[in-house]
PDB file of C-alpha atoms in Angstrom:
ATOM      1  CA  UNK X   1      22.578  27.963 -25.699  1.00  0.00           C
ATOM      2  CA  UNK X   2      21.005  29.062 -29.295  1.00  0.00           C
ATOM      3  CA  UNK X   3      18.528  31.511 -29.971  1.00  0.00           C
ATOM      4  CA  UNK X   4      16.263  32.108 -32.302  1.00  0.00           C
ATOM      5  CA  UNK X   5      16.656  35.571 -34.725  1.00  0.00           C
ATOM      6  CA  UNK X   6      13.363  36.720 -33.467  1.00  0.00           C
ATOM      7  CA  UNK X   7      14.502  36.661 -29.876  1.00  0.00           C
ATOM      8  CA  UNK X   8      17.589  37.333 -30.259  1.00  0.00           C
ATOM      9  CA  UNK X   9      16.268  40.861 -32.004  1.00  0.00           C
ATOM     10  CA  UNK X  10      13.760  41.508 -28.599  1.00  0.00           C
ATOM     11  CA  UNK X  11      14.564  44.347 -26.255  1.00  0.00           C
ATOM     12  CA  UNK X  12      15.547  42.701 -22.790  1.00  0.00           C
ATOM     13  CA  UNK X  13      12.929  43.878 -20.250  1.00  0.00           C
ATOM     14  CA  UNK X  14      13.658  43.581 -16.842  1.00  0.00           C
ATOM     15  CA  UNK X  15      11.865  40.858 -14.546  1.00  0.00           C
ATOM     16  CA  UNK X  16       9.552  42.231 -11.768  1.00  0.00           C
ATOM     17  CA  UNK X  17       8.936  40.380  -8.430  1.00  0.00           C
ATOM     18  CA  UNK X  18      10.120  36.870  -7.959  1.00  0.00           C
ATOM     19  CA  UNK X  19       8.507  35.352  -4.945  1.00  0.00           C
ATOM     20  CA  UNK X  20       9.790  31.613  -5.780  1.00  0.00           C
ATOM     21  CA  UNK X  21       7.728  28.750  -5.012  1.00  0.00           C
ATOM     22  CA  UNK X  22       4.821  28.495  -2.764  1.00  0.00           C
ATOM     23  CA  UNK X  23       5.718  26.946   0.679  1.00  0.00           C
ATOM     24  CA  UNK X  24       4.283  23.430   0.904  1.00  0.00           C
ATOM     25  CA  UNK X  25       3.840  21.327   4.653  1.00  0.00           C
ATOM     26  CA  UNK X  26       6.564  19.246   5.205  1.00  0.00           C
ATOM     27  CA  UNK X  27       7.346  17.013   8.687  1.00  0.00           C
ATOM     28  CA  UNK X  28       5.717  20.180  10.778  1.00  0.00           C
ATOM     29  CA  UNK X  29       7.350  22.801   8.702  1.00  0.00           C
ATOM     30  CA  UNK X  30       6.652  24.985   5.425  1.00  0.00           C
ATOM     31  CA  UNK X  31       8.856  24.674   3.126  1.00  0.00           C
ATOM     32  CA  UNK X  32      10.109  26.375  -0.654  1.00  0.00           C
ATOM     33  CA  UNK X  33      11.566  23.740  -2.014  1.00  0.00           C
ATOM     34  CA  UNK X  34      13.808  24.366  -5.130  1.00  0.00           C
ATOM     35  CA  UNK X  35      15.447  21.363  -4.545  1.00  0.00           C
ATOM     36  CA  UNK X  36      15.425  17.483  -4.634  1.00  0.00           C
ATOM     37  CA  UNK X  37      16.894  17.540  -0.691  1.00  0.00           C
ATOM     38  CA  UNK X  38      14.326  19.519  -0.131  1.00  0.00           C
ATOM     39  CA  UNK X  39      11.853  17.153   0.108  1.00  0.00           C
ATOM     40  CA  UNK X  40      10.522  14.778   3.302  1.00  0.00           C
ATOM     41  CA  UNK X  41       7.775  12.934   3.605  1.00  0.00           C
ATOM     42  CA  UNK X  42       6.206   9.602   4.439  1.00  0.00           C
ATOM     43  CA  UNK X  43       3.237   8.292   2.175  1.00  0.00           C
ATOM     44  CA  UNK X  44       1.638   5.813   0.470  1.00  0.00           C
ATOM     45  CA  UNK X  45       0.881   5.490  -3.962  1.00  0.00           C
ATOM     46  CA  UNK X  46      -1.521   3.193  -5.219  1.00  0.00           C
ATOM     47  CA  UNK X  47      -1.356   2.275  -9.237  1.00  0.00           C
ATOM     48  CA  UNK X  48      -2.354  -0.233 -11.553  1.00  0.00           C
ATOM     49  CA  UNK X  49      -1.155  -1.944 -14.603  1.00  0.00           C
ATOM     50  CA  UNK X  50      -2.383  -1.126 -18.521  1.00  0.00           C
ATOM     51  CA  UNK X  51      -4.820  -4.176 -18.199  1.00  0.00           C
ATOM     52  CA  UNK X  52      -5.760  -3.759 -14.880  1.00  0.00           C
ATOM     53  CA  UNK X  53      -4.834  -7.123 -14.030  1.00  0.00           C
ATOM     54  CA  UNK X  54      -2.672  -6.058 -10.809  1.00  0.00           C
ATOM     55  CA  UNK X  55      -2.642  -3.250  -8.309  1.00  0.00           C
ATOM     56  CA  UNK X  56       0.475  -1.722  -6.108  1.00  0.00           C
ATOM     57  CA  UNK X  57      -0.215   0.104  -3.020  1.00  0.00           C
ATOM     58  CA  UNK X  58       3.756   1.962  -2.488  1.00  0.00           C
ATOM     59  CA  UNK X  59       4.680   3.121   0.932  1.00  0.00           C
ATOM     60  CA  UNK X  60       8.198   6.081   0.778  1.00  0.00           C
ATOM     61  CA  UNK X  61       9.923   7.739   3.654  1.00  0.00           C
ATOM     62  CA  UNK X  62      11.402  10.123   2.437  1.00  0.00           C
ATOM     63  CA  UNK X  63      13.868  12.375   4.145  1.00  0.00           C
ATOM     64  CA  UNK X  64      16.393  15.081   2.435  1.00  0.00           C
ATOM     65  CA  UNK X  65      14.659  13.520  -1.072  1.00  0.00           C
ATOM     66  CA  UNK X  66      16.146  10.641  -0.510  1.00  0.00           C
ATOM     67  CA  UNK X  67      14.297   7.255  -0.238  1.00  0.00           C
ATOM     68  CA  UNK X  68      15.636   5.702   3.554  1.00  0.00           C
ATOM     69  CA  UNK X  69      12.396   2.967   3.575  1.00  0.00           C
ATOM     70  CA  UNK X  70       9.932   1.327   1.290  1.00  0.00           C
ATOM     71  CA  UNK X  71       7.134  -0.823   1.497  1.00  0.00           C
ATOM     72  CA  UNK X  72       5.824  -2.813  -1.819  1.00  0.00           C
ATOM     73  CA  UNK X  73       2.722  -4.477  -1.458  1.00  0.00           C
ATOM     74  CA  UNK X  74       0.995  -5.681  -5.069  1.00  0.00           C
ATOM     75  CA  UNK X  75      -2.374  -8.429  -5.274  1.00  0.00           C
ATOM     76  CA  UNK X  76      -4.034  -9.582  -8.304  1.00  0.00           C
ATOM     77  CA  UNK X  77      -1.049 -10.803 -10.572  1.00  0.00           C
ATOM     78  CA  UNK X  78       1.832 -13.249  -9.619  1.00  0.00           C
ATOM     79  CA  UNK X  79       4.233 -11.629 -12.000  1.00  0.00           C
ATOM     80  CA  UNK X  80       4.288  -8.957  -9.595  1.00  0.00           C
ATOM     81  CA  UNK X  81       5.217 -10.445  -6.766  1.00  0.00           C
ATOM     82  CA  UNK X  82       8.438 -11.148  -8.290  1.00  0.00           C
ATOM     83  CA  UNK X  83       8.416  -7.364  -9.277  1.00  0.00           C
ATOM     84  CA  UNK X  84       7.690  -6.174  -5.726  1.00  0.00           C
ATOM     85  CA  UNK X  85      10.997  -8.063  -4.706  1.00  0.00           C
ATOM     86  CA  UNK X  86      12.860  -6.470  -7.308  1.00  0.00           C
ATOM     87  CA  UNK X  87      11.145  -2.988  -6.261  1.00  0.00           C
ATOM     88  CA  UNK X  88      11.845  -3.503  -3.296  1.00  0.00           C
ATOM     89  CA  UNK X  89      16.100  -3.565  -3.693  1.00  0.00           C
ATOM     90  CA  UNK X  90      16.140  -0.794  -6.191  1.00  0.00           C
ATOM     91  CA  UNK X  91      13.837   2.025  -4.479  1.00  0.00           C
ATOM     92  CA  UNK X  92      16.417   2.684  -1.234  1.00  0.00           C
ATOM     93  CA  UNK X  93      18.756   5.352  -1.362  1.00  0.00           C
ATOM     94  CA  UNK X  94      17.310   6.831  -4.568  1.00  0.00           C
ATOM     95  CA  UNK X  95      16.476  10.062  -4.473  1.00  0.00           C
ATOM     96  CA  UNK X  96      12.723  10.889  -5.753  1.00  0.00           C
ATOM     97  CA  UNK X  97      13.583  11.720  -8.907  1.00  0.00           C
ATOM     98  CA  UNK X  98      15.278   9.122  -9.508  1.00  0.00           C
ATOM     99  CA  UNK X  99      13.174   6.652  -8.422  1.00  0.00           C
ATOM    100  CA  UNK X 100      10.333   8.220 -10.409  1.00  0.00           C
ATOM    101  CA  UNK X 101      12.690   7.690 -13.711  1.00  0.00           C
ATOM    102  CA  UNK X 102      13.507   4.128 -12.850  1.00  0.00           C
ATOM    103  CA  UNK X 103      12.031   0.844 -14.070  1.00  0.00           C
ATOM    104  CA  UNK X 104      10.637  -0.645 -10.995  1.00  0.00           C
ATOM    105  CA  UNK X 105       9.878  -4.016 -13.773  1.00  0.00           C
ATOM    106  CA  UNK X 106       5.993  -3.661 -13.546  1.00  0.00           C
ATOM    107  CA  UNK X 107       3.827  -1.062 -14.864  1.00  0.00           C
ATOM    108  CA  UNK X 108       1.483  -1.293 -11.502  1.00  0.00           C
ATOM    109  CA  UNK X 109       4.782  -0.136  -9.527  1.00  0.00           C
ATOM    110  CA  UNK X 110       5.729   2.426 -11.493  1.00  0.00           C
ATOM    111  CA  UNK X 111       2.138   4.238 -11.660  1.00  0.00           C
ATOM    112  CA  UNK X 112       2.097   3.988  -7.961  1.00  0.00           C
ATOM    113  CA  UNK X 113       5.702   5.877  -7.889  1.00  0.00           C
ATOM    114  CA  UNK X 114       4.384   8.451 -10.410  1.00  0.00           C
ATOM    115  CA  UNK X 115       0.983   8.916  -7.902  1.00  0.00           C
ATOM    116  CA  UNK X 116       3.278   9.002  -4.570  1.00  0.00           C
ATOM    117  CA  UNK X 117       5.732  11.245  -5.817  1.00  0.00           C
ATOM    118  CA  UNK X 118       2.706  14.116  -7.066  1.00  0.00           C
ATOM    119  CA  UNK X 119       1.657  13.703  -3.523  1.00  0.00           C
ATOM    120  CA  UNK X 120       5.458  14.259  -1.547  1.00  0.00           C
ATOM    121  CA  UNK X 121       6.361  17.273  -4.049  1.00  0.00           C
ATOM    122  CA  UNK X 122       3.182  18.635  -3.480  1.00  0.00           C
ATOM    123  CA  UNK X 123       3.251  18.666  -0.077  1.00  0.00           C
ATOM    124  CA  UNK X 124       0.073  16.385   0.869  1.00  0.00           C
ATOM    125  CA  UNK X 125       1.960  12.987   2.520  1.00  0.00           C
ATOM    126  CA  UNK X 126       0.954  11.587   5.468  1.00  0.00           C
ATOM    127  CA  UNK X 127       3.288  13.125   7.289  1.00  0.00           C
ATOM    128  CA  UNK X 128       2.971  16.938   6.055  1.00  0.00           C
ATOM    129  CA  UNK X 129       1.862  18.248   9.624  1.00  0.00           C
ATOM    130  CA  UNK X 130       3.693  15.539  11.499  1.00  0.00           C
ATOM    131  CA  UNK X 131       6.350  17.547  13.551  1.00  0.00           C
ATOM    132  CA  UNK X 132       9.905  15.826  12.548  1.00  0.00           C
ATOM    133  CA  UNK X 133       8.259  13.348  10.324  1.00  0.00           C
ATOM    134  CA  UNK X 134       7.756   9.756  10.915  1.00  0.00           C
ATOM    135  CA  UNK X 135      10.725   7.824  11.806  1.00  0.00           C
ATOM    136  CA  UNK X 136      12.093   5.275   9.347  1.00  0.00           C
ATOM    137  CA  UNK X 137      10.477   1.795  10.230  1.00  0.00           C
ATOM    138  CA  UNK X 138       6.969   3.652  10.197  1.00  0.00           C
ATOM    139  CA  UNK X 139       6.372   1.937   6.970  1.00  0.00           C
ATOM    140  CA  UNK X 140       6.391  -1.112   8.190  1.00  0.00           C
ATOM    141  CA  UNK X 141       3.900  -0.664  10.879  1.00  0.00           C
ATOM    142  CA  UNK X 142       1.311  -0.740   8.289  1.00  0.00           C
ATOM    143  CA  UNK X 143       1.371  -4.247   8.415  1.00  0.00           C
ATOM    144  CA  UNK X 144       0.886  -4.826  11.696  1.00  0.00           C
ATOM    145  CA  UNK X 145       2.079  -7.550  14.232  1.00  0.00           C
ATOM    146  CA  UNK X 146       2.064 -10.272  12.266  1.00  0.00           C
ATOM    147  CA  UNK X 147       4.423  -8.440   8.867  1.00  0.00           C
ATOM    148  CA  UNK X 148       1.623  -9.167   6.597  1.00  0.00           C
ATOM    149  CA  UNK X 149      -0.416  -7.440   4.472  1.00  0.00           C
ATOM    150  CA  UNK X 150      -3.896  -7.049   4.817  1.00  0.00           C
ATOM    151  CA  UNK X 151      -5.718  -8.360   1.944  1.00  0.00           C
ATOM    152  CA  UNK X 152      -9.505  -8.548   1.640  1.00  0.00           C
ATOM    153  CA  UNK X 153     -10.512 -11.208  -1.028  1.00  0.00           C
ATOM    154  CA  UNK X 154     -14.222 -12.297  -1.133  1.00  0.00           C
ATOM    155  CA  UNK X 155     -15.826 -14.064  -4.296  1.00  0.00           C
ATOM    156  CA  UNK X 156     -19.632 -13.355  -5.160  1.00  0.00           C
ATOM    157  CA  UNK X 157     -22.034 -15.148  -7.695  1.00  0.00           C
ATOM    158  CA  UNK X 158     -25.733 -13.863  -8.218  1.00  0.00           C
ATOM    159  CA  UNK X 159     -27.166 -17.540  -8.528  1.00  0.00           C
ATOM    160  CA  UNK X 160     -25.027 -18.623  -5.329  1.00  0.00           C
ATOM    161  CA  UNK X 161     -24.281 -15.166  -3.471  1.00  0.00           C
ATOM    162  CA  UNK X 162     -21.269 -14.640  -1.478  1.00  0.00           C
ATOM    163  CA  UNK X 163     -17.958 -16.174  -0.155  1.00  0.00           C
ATOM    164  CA  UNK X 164     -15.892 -14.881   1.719  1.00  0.00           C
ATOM    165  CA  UNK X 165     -11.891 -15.979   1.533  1.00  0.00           C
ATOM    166  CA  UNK X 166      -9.496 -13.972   3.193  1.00  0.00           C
ATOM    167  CA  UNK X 167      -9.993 -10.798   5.537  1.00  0.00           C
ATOM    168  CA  UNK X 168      -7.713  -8.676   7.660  1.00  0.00           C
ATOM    169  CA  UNK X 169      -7.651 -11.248  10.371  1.00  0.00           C
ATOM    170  CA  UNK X 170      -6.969 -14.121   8.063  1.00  0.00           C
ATOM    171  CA  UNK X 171      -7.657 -16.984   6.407  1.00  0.00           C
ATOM    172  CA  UNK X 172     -11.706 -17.758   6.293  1.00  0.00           C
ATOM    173  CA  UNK X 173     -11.953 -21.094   6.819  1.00  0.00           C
ATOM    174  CA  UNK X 174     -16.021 -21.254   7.494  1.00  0.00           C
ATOM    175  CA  UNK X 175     -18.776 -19.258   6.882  1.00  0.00           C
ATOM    176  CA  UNK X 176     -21.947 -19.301   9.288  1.00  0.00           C
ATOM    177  CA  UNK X 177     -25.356 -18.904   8.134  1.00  0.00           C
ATOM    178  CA  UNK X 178     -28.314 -18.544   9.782  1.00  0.00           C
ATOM    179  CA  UNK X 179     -31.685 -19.659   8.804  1.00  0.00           C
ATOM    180  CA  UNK X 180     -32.076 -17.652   5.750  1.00  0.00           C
ATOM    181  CA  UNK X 181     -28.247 -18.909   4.842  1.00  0.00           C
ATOM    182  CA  UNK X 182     -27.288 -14.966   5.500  1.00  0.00           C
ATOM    183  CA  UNK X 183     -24.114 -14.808   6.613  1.00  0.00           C
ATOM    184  CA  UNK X 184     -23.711 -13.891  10.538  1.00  0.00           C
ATOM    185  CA  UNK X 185     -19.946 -14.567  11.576  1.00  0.00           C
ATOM    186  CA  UNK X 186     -17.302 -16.590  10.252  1.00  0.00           C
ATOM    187  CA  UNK X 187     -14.063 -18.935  11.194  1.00  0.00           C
ATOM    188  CA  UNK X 188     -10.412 -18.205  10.272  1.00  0.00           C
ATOM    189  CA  UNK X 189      -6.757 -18.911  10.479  1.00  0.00           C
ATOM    190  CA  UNK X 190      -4.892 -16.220  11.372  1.00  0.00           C
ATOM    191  CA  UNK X 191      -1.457 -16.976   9.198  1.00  0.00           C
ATOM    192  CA  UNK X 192       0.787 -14.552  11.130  1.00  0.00           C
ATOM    193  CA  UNK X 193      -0.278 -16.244  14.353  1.00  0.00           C
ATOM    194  CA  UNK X 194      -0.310 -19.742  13.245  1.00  0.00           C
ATOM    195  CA  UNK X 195       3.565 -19.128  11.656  1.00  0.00           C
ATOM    196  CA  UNK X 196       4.680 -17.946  15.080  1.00  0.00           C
ATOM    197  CA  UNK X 197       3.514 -21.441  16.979  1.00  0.00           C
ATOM    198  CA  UNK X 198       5.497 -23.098  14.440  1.00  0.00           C
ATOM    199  CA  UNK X 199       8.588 -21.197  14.883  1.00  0.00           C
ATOM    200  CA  UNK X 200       8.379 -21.289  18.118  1.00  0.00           C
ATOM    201  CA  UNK X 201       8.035 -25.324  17.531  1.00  0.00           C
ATOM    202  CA  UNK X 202       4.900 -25.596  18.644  1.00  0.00           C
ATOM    203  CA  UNK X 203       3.147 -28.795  16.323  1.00  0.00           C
ATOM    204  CA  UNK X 204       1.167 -28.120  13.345  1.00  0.00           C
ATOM    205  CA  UNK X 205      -1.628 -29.604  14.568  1.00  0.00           C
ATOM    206  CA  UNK X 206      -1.693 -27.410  17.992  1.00  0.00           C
ATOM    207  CA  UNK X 207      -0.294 -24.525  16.060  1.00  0.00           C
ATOM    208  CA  UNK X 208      -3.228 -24.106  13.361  1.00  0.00           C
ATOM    209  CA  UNK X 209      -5.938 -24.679  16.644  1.00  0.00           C
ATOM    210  CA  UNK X 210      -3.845 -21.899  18.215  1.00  0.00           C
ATOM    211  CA  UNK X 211      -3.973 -19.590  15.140  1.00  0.00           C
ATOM    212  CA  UNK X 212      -7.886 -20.727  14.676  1.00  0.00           C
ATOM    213  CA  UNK X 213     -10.496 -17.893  15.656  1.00  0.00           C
ATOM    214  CA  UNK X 214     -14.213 -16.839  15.128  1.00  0.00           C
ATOM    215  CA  UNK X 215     -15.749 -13.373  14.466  1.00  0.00           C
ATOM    216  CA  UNK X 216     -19.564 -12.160  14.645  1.00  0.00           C
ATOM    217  CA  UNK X 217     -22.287 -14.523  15.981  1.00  0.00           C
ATOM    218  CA  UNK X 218     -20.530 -17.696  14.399  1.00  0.00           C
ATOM    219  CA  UNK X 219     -21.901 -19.747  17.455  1.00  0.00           C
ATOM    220  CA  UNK X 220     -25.274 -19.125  16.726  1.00  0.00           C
ATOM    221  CA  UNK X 221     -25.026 -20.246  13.476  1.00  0.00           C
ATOM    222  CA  UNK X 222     -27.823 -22.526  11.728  1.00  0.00           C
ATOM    223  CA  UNK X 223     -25.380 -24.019   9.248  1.00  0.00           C
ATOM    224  CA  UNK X 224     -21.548 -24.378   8.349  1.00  0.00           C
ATOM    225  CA  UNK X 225     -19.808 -23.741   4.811  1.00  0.00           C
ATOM    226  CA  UNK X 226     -16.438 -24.308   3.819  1.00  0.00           C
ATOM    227  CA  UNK X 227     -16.322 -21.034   1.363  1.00  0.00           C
ATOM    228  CA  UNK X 228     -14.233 -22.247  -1.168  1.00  0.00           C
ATOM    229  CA  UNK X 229     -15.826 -25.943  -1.567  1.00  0.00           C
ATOM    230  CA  UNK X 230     -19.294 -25.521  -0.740  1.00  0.00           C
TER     231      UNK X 230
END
């Protein structure tokens, strides 16, 4: 190591106290971490791209800093997708660190790592006061039954007002209105449901009228709109 002539002509002067780092929650426990293995934790990142064009929400389990699940989940740009697969293969078994100085192929991804990992070194994941942590396969719980993610995509004009597409429970295939065309309930396809008829060779036909379900007041409805033609 090389030092400069001006420190190298300093008096040494002795260090006082050295309390190390501040104790942070982990799993139920406070811990000093000086060390990568140090860190466990279960939580979630969100991050976007330089455009904007496409948001990741990121899901870790992390236990003795090393990655042991991960959940990608991205909307708003097909590219990423493809990313999230890729993600997806590359996060498990890296520790944190390393993770947060990999290319995970799309800039949404990697902002979400860079958000998720300030929360699991400083101590505020999900699990921080969860005694032994959350079990690996807690990640995926997230998406409930059906393995899907929830995704909330409605489309809104001023001259035409709104429409909605796609909720947590599925699919919107109608919209009901009432007299003043507000919208008071609505029909959908619940994917997850309608995927499981079919596997379980149930006909299409009978499978989607399975999978199809109503929410709100839809039977009191003055009027019927299919949101995405009408």
């Amino acid at each position: 190591m090389q030092y400069s002539h001006e420190v190298n002509k300093m008096t040494c002067v002795a260090k006082g106290c050295n309390h190390g780092p501040a104790p942070i929650p982990e799993e139920g426990k406070w811990i000093k971490s000086t060390e990568i293995k140090d860190i466990n934790g279960l939580t979630h990142g969100c991050g976007c791209c330089a455009p904007q064009q496409g948001t990741c929400k990121l899901t870790l389990n992390v236990k003795n800093g090393v990655i042991e699940e991960a959940l990608v989940e991205t909307i708003g740009c097909s590219g990423m997708t493809h990313s999230a697969a890729m993600a997806s293969e590359i996060l498990p078994g890296k520790t944190i660190l390393e993770a947060l100085n990999t290319d995970l192929v799309c800039d949404a991804i990697n902002v979400a790592m860079r958000e998720l990992f300030l929360q699991i070194v400083y101590g505020r994941t999900q699990s921080a006061f969860s005694d032994a942590g959350l079990p690996i396969g807690a990640g995926l719980e997230d998406l409930g039954k059906g393995l899907a993610s929830m995704v909330g995509t409605c489309y809104s004009t001023k001259i035409k007002g709104p429409r909605y597409l796609n909720l947590t429970e599925g699919y919107i295939t109608k919209l009901a209105l009432d007299e003043n065309n507000e919208i008071i309930g609505y029909e959908y396809v619940n994917l997850a449901l309608l995927m499981k008829a079919v596997e379980d060779g149930v006909s299409g036909t009978e499978a989607l009228e399975k999978a199809r379900k109503h929410y709100g007041r839809f039977n009191d409805a003055a009027k019927y709109i299919n949101p995405r033609k009408e």
